[in-house]
């Protein structure tokens, strides 16, 4: 689980959408796209592109449609990051209010070569703050409620 994935979970995204966001965020940062796009997407929860963009790509894959209306106010750079994060080769071409999304189910997505991802200290702090929300506080009450490994840890 990536830091962006945990941050999305901490901000209220369901597990599947948080995982998709985490993968897209990795491609977004590797391509040196604007960090503010990621911050805005997280701040939009419990609505916004983190919930809607995975559904757009699922619809394209399952219904084999290509002209797809994008959710309002979605940043096209974030759409590109989600496209690069897809399993299959996915290309985008804007056509007015629609986005032409083409998926080649016979070709794996090459994705960009990622050697190292850098982010600003502000983004790192923001992601860590949201990710911390998924942790259970350490207390006797949380342990009684089942948190932690207890006396037997057989992982």
XYZ file of N, CA and C in Angstrom:
465
model
N 0.850 -1.165 0.000
C 0.000 0.000 0.000
C 0.903 1.238 0.000
N 0.652 2.143 -0.917
C 1.470 3.347 -1.016
C 0.973 4.422 -0.055
N 1.789 5.438 0.133
C 1.405 6.556 0.997
C 0.158 7.243 0.452
N 0.080 7.442 -0.863
C -1.094 8.089 -1.456
C -2.334 7.220 -1.281
N -2.187 5.913 -1.379
C -3.280 4.970 -1.155
C -3.792 5.102 0.279
N -2.878 5.096 1.249
C -3.267 5.232 2.659
C -3.903 6.595 2.927
N -3.385 7.634 2.272
C -3.951 8.973 2.446
C -5.391 9.013 1.928
N -5.634 8.388 0.788
C -6.995 8.352 0.244
C -7.928 7.585 1.179
N -7.441 6.477 1.752
C -8.252 5.730 2.721
C -8.548 6.607 3.945
N -7.536 7.328 4.423
C -7.721 8.199 5.576
C -8.672 9.347 5.294
N -8.761 9.755 4.036
C -9.669 10.843 3.658
C -11.080 10.337 3.373
N -11.268 9.009 3.405
C -12.612 8.464 3.263
C -12.899 7.692 1.993
N -11.908 7.460 1.156
C -12.142 6.713 -0.085
C -12.267 5.219 0.200
N -13.146 4.527 -0.520
C -13.231 3.071 -0.382
C -11.914 2.419 -0.819
N -11.639 1.201 -0.355
C -10.351 0.553 -0.642
C -9.980 0.467 -2.124
N -10.908 0.076 -2.978
C -10.574 -0.079 -4.402
C -10.223 1.261 -5.049
N -11.009 2.288 -4.762
C -10.718 3.610 -5.333
C -9.438 4.188 -4.744
N -9.169 3.928 -3.472
C -7.930 4.402 -2.853
C -6.728 3.733 -3.511
N -6.829 2.444 -3.797
C -5.729 1.737 -4.455
C -5.491 2.284 -5.860
N -6.574 2.550 -6.588
C -6.437 3.118 -7.938
C -5.800 4.505 -7.867
N -6.196 5.298 -6.879
C -5.600 6.623 -6.702
C -4.115 6.510 -6.362
N -3.770 5.586 -5.486
C -2.367 5.405 -5.115
C -1.499 5.093 -6.311
N -1.985 4.217 -7.182
C -1.228 3.858 -8.396
C -1.151 5.054 -9.346
N -2.286 5.746 -9.539
C -2.287 6.916 -10.428
C -1.389 8.022 -9.872
N -1.380 8.206 -8.558
C -0.533 9.238 -7.947
C 0.941 8.950 -8.204
N 1.307 7.672 -8.182
C 2.695 7.301 -8.458
C 3.080 7.736 -9.882
N 2.216 7.461 -10.852
C 2.491 7.866 -12.230
C 2.459 9.381 -12.367
N 1.564 10.019 -11.643
C 1.426 11.476 -11.678
C 2.711 12.155 -11.205
N 3.220 11.699 -10.068
C 4.446 12.292 -9.529
C 5.665 11.931 -10.367
N 5.700 10.712 -10.894
C 6.835 10.308 -11.729
C 6.924 11.154 -12.999
N 5.761 11.583 -13.511
C 5.736 12.429 -14.706
C 5.922 13.903 -14.365
N 6.141 14.196 -13.077
C 6.347 15.554 -12.583
C 5.177 16.477 -12.913
N 3.968 15.925 -12.784
C 2.766 16.730 -12.950
C 2.489 17.470 -11.642
N 1.606 18.442 -11.692
C 1.338 19.326 -10.543
C 0.831 18.555 -9.334
N 1.493 18.756 -8.208
C 1.093 18.111 -6.954
C -0.261 18.611 -6.475
N -0.593 19.847 -6.813
C -1.864 20.420 -6.383
C -3.059 19.637 -6.880
N -2.908 18.959 -8.007
C -3.987 18.130 -8.537
C -4.303 16.982 -7.587
N -3.261 16.373 -7.024
C -3.459 15.275 -6.080
C -4.089 15.783 -4.787
N -3.596 16.918 -4.305
C -4.134 17.515 -3.088
C -5.609 17.855 -3.274
N -5.948 18.460 -4.410
C -7.343 18.829 -4.677
C -8.240 17.599 -4.742
N -7.748 16.525 -5.335
C -8.538 15.290 -5.419
C -8.802 14.727 -4.027
N -7.802 14.744 -3.170
C -7.988 14.246 -1.796
C -8.935 15.139 -1.006
N -8.827 16.440 -1.191
C -9.691 17.372 -0.469
C -11.135 17.304 -0.949
N -11.370 16.808 -2.153
C -12.723 16.704 -2.700
C -13.507 15.536 -2.106
N -12.805 14.605 -1.453
C -13.505 13.462 -0.852
C -14.468 13.956 0.209
N -15.638 13.387 0.317
C -16.094 12.092 -0.174
C -16.697 12.115 -1.571
N -16.439 13.122 -2.342
C -16.842 13.182 -3.755
C -15.580 13.366 -4.570
N -15.739 13.565 -5.848
C -14.621 13.956 -6.672
C -13.991 12.847 -7.486
N -12.863 13.161 -8.098
C -12.251 12.262 -9.080
C -11.738 10.943 -8.517
N -11.395 10.889 -7.245
C -10.900 9.629 -6.684
C -12.009 8.574 -6.722
N -13.247 9.008 -6.594
C -14.364 8.071 -6.661
C -14.842 7.837 -8.091
N -14.799 8.862 -8.925
C -15.412 8.754 -10.250
C -14.477 8.249 -11.349
N -13.197 8.620 -11.312
C -12.310 8.216 -12.415
C -12.136 6.699 -12.545
N -11.967 5.948 -11.452
C -11.887 4.490 -11.639
C -13.128 3.927 -12.321
N -14.294 4.498 -12.021
C -15.527 4.033 -12.643
C -15.568 4.338 -14.133
N -14.999 5.481 -14.525
C -14.919 5.827 -15.949
C -14.107 4.769 -16.690
N -12.962 4.399 -16.146
C -12.110 3.418 -16.827
C -12.723 2.019 -16.799
N -13.428 1.674 -15.736
C -14.131 0.379 -15.697
C -15.212 0.352 -16.768
N -15.925 1.459 -16.910
C -16.979 1.532 -17.932
C -16.392 1.367 -19.328
N -15.281 2.010 -19.584
C -14.638 1.889 -20.894
C -14.238 0.439 -21.151
N -13.706 -0.234 -20.142
C -13.287 -1.631 -20.307
C -14.456 -2.589 -20.466
N -15.505 -2.413 -19.688
C -16.601 -3.380 -19.701
C -17.608 -3.154 -20.811
N -17.853 -1.900 -21.161
C -18.847 -1.612 -22.185
C -18.220 -1.370 -23.547
N -16.912 -1.364 -23.599
C -16.172 -1.125 -24.831
C -16.619 0.157 -25.525
N -16.946 1.176 -24.728
C -17.266 2.478 -25.286
C -15.986 3.300 -25.326
N -15.956 4.309 -26.155
C -14.723 5.090 -26.235
C -14.948 6.571 -25.969
N -16.064 7.145 -26.436
C -16.329 8.555 -26.156
C -16.961 8.654 -24.785
N -16.207 9.181 -23.841
C -16.641 9.147 -22.457
C -16.698 10.553 -21.881
N -17.852 10.933 -21.319
C -17.894 12.233 -20.640
C -17.111 12.136 -19.333
N -16.302 13.128 -19.098
C -15.535 13.160 -17.851
C -16.341 13.843 -16.767
N -16.080 13.478 -15.525
C -16.752 14.181 -14.433
C -16.415 15.677 -14.496
N -17.339 16.537 -14.053
C -17.078 17.976 -14.120
C -15.864 18.368 -13.272
N -15.141 19.344 -13.751
C -13.996 19.922 -13.041
C -12.868 18.932 -12.768
N -12.740 17.891 -13.562
C -11.631 16.964 -13.358
C -10.426 17.471 -14.159
N -9.278 17.402 -13.549
C -8.037 17.849 -14.185
C -7.593 16.793 -15.197
N -7.367 17.200 -16.436
C -6.988 16.235 -17.471
C -5.636 15.583 -17.186
N -4.767 16.253 -16.428
C -3.488 15.644 -16.059
C -3.721 14.441 -15.142
N -4.714 14.527 -14.268
C -5.039 13.404 -13.399
C -5.647 12.259 -14.212
N -6.467 12.595 -15.200
C -7.027 11.568 -16.091
C -5.892 10.843 -16.802
N -4.894 11.595 -17.265
C -3.730 10.991 -17.931
C -2.994 10.057 -16.978
N -2.854 10.448 -15.733
C -2.180 9.596 -14.746
C -2.959 8.304 -14.510
N -4.280 8.398 -14.433
C -5.114 7.201 -14.286
C -4.986 6.319 -15.527
N -4.916 6.923 -16.702
C -4.768 6.142 -17.942
C -3.443 5.387 -17.947
N -2.374 6.054 -17.533
C -1.061 5.402 -17.490
C -1.020 4.278 -16.459
N -1.854 4.374 -15.436
C -1.869 3.376 -14.369
C -2.690 2.139 -14.724
N -3.352 2.150 -15.872
C -4.184 1.015 -16.269
C -3.319 -0.189 -16.654
N -3.891 -1.378 -16.532
C -3.187 -2.616 -16.859
C -2.924 -2.724 -18.354
N -3.916 -2.306 -19.155
C -3.802 -2.379 -20.606
C -3.373 -1.022 -21.157
N -2.783 -1.042 -22.336
C -2.360 0.188 -23.003
C -3.587 1.075 -23.217
N -3.571 2.260 -22.653
C -4.712 3.176 -22.692
C -4.239 4.522 -23.208
N -4.942 5.033 -24.205
C -4.595 6.346 -24.758
C -5.796 7.277 -24.643
N -5.505 8.558 -24.538
C -6.534 9.586 -24.383
C -6.426 10.596 -25.507
N -7.580 11.094 -25.934
C -7.608 12.185 -26.906
C -8.846 13.031 -26.602
N -8.654 14.287 -26.166
C -9.810 15.138 -25.875
C -10.587 15.458 -27.143
N -11.907 15.411 -27.023
C -12.796 15.785 -28.129
C -13.946 16.584 -27.554
N -13.733 17.900 -27.383
C -14.743 18.759 -26.789
C -14.959 18.383 -25.334
N -16.230 18.229 -24.920
C -16.503 17.874 -23.531
C -16.266 16.378 -23.256
N -15.978 15.625 -24.290
C -15.743 14.191 -24.136
C -14.261 13.881 -24.220
N -13.900 12.735 -23.714
C -12.521 12.261 -23.810
C -12.574 10.949 -24.583
N -11.832 10.887 -25.667
C -11.727 9.642 -26.423
C -10.717 8.763 -25.688
N -11.199 7.683 -25.094
C -10.346 6.759 -24.359
C -10.282 5.457 -25.147
N -9.082 5.075 -25.531
C -8.895 3.848 -26.292
C -8.073 2.880 -25.463
N -8.590 1.657 -25.328
C -7.907 0.624 -24.569
C -7.572 -0.521 -25.513
N -6.295 -0.878 -25.572
C -5.849 -2.021 -26.366
C -5.704 -3.209 -25.421
N -6.702 -4.086 -25.427
C -6.720 -5.212 -24.489
C -5.685 -6.288 -24.817
N -5.003 -6.126 -25.942
C -3.988 -7.109 -26.332
C -2.580 -6.658 -25.960
N -2.473 -5.430 -25.468
C -1.154 -4.891 -25.121
C -1.131 -4.441 -23.667
N -0.097 -4.861 -22.973
C 0.080 -4.411 -21.591
C 0.541 -2.967 -21.594
N 0.146 -2.240 -20.589
C 0.558 -0.850 -20.470
C 2.036 -0.791 -20.119
N 2.825 -0.060 -20.919
C 4.245 0.030 -20.586
C 4.488 0.928 -19.381
N 3.635 1.948 -19.218
C 3.828 2.889 -18.113
C 5.186 3.557 -18.214
N 5.356 4.679 -17.585
C 6.658 5.338 -17.617
C 7.666 4.577 -16.751
N 8.908 4.658 -17.141
C 9.961 4.047 -16.328
C 10.136 4.906 -15.075
N 9.889 4.311 -13.932
C 9.954 5.059 -12.680
C 11.174 4.597 -11.906
N 12.113 5.514 -11.721
C 13.284 5.166 -10.937
C 13.195 5.764 -9.537
N 12.665 6.967 -9.466
C 12.543 7.633 -8.166
C 11.434 8.669 -8.250
N 10.651 8.740 -7.199
C 9.579 9.726 -7.144
C 9.937 10.743 -6.074
N 9.832 12.006 -6.446
C 10.082 13.063 -5.469
C 8.813 13.881 -5.313
N 8.634 14.407 -4.112
C 7.495 15.277 -3.839
C 7.937 16.334 -2.849
N 7.175 17.395 -2.803
C 7.501 18.470 -1.875
C 7.247 18.014 -0.445
N 7.883 18.698 0.469
C 7.670 18.417 1.895
C 6.218 18.662 2.284
N 5.600 19.689 1.687
C 4.196 19.997 1.992
C 3.279 18.847 1.596
N 3.482 18.287 0.395
C 2.649 17.165 -0.044
C 2.902 15.946 0.836
N 4.159 15.678 1.158
C 4.495 14.538 2.009
C 3.807 14.658 3.370
N 3.848 15.843 3.953
C 3.216 16.089 5.251
C 1.700 15.912 5.155
N 1.103 16.436 4.088
C -0.342 16.323 3.889
C -0.755 14.856 3.743
N -0.021 14.094 2.930
C -0.336 12.673 2.740
C -0.182 11.903 4.054
N 0.885 12.187 4.791
C 1.096 11.519 6.082
C -0.026 11.833 7.071
N -0.467 13.091 7.080
C -1.559 13.493 7.977
C -2.829 12.695 7.676
N -3.188 12.582 6.393
C -4.386 11.825 6.027
C -4.199 10.334 6.288
N -3.012 9.812 5.985
C -2.749 8.382 6.180
C -2.827 8.005 7.656
N -2.464 8.912 8.530
C -2.499 8.624 9.969
C -3.915 8.385 10.477
N -4.908 8.846 9.733
C -6.298 8.667 10.152
C -6.744 7.201 10.129
N -6.022 6.356 9.397
C -6.441 4.949 9.334
C -5.834 4.120 10.458
N -4.961 4.739 11.258
C -4.348 4.026 12.370
C -5.254 4.068 13.596
N -5.252 2.995 14.345
C -6.030 2.917 15.580
C -5.157 3.455 16.702
N -5.685 4.348 17.531
C -4.874 4.861 18.635
C -4.499 3.752 19.614
N -3.304 3.855 20.158
C -2.842 2.852 21.116
C -3.445 3.155 22.476
N -4.318 2.252 22.913
C -4.934 2.410 24.223
C -5.437 1.051 24.691
N -5.724 0.986 25.978
C -6.257 -0.262 26.532
C -7.605 -0.582 25.881
N -8.419 0.449 25.655
C -9.739 0.238 25.043
C -9.612 -0.328 23.625
N -8.640 0.177 22.839
C -8.491 -0.345 21.478
C -7.990 -1.778 21.496
N -7.115 -2.121 22.434
C -6.638 -3.505 22.538
C -7.772 -4.451 22.952
N -8.610 -4.015 23.873
C -9.764 -4.821 24.282
C -10.701 -5.029 23.091
N -10.790 -4.002 22.240
C -11.636 -4.083 21.046
C -11.035 -4.904 19.924
N -9.824 -5.429 20.108
C -9.237 -6.310 19.100
C -8.075 -5.740 18.314
N -7.658 -4.513 18.589
C -6.532 -3.935 17.860
C -5.228 -4.572 18.320
N -4.272 -4.643 17.430
C -2.962 -5.186 17.777
C -2.913 -6.699 17.705
N -1.728 -7.244 17.871
C -1.540 -8.690 17.744
C -1.848 -9.420 19.035
N -1.850 -8.716 20.146
C -2.088 -9.391 21.420
C -0.891 -10.254 21.789
N -1.156 -11.371 22.453
C -0.067 -12.230 22.898
C 0.361 -13.245 21.851
N -0.492 -13.457 20.859
C -0.146 -14.416 19.799
C -0.075 -13.677 18.465
N 1.069 -13.698 17.878
C 1.268 -13.069 16.568
C 1.901 -14.131 15.682
N 1.137 -14.724 14.812
C 1.651 -15.819 13.984
C 1.700 -15.468 12.512
N 1.908 -14.193 12.186
C 1.996 -13.788 10.782
C 3.238 -14.330 10.139
